[in-house]
C-alpha positions as a LaTeX table, in Angstrom:
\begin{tabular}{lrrr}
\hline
Residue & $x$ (\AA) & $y$ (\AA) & $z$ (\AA) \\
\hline
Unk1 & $-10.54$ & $-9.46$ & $-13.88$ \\
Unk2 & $-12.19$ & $-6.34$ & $-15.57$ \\
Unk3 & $-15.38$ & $-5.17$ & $-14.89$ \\
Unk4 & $-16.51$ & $-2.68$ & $-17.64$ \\
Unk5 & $-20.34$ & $-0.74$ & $-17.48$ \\
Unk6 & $-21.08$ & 2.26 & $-18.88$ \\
Unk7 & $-19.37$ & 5.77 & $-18.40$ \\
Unk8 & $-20.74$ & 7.53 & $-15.52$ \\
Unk9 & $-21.23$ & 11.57 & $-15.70$ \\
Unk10 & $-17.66$ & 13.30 & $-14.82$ \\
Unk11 & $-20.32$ & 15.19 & $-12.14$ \\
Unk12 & $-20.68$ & 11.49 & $-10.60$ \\
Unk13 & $-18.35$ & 12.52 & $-7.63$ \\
Unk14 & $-20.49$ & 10.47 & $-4.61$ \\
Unk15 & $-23.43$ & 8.75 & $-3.63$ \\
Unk16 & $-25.14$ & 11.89 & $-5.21$ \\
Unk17 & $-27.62$ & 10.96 & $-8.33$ \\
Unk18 & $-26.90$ & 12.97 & $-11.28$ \\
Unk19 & $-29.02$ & 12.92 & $-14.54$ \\
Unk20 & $-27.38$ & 12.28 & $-17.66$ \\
Unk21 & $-27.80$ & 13.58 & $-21.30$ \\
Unk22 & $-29.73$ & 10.82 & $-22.41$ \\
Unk23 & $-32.20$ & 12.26 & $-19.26$ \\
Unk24 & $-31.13$ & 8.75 & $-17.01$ \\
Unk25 & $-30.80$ & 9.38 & $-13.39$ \\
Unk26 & $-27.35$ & 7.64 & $-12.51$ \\
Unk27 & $-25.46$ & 7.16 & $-9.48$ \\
Unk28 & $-22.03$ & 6.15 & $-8.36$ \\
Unk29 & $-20.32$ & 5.43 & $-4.86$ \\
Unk30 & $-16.47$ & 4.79 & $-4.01$ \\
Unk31 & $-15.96$ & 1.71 & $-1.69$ \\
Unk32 & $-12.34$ & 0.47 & $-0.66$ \\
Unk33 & $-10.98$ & $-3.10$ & $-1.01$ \\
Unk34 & $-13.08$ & $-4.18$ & 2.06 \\
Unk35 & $-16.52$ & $-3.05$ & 0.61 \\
Unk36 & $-16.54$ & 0.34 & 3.16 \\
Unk37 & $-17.57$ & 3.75 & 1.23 \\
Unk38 & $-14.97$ & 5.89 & 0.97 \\
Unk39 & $-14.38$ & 9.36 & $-0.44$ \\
Unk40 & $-13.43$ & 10.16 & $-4.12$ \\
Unk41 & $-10.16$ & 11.44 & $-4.73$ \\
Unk42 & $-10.03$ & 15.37 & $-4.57$ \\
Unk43 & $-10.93$ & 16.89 & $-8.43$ \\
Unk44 & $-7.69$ & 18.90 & $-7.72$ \\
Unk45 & $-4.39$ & 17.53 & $-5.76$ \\
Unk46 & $-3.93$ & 19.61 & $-3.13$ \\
Unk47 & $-0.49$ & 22.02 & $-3.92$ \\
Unk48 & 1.95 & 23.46 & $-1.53$ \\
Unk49 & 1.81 & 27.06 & $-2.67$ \\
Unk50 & 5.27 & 27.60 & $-1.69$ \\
Unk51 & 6.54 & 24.92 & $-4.23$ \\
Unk52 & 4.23 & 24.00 & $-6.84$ \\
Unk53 & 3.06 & 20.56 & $-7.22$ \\
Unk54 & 5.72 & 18.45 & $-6.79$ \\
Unk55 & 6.35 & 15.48 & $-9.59$ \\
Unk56 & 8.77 & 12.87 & $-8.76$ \\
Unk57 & 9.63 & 9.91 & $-11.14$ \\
Unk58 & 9.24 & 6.19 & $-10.06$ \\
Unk59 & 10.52 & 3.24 & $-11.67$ \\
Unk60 & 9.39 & $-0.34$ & $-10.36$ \\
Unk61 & 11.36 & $-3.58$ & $-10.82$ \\
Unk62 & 9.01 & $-6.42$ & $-10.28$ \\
Unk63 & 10.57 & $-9.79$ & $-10.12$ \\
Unk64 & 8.85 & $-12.90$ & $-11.38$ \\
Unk65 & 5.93 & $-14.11$ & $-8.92$ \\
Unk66 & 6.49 & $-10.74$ & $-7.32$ \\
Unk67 & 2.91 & $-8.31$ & $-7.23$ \\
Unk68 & 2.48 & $-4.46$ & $-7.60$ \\
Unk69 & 0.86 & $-4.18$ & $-3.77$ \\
Unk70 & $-0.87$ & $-1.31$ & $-5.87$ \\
Unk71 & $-4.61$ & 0.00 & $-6.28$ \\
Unk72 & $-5.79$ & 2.68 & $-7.87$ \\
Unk73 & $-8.79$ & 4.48 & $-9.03$ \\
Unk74 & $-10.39$ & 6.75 & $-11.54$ \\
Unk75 & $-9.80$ & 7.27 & $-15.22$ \\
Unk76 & $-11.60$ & 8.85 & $-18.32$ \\
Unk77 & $-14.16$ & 6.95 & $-17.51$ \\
Unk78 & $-15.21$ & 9.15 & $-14.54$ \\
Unk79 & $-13.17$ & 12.15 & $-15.53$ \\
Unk80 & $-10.59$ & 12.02 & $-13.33$ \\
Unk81 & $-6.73$ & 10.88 & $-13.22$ \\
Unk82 & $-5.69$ & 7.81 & $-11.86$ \\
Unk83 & $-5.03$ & 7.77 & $-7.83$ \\
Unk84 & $-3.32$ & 5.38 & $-5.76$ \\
Unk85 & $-6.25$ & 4.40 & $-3.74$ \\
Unk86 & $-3.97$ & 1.83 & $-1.30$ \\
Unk87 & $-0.57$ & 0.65 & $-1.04$ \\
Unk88 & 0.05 & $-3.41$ & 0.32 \\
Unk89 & 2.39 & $-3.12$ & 3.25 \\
Unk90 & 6.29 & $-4.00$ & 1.80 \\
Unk91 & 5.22 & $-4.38$ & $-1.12$ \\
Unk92 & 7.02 & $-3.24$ & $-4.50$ \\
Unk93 & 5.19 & $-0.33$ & $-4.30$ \\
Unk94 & 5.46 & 0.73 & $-0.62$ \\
Unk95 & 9.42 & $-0.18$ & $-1.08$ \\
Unk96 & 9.14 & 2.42 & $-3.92$ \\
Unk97 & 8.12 & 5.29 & $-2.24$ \\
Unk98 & 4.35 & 5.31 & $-3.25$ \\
Unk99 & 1.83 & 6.74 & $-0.98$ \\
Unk100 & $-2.02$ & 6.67 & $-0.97$ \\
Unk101 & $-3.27$ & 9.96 & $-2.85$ \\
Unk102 & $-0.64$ & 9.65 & $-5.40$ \\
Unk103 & $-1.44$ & 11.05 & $-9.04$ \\
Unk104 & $-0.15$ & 9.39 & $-11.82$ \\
Unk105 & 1.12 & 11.00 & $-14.82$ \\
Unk106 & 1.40 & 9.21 & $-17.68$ \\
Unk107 & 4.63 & 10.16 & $-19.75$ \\
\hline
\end{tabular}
């Protein structure tokens, strides 16, 4: 299912109200898959300074009746990337290496 509402302010980074161009006070909060608050991902990844941030490739082969194990968050909608928010324990993903935090890149 997909939920859509209006774009919230790119500033929109926590339970903090912002006020947006048309002069509307909006807010927006991050909760995990059990309804708890959580923390946005971080506007920046984090880098190793000795190596630069570090890109790997992943390729998934789902089989039929097989899921993902996969959320993620963010978007253009709220001006950031897309994280992996949680990873379902032996699932496709986890068996692929993904971790919570990840950034994808879209190729």
């Amino acid at each position: 299912m997909t939920v859509r509402g209006p774009a919230l302010d790119p500033r929109c980074r926590g339970g903090h109200p912002v006020w947006s161009s048309s002069g509307r006070q909006q807010s927006c909060s991050w909760i995990d898959r059990q309804g708890r608050p959580t923390s946005p991902p971080p506007l920046y990844p984090p880098r190793d300074s000795r190596y630069g941030p570090r890109t790997r490739k992943v390729e998934l082969c789902i089989e039929p009746g097989q899921s993902l194990g996969l959320m993620i968050r963010g978007g253009l909608e709220y001006g950031l990337g897309i994280y992996v928010t949680g990873v379902d324990k032996d699932s496709v993903a986890d068996r692929a290496g993904l971790l919570t935090q990840s950034r994808f890149k879209i190729l």
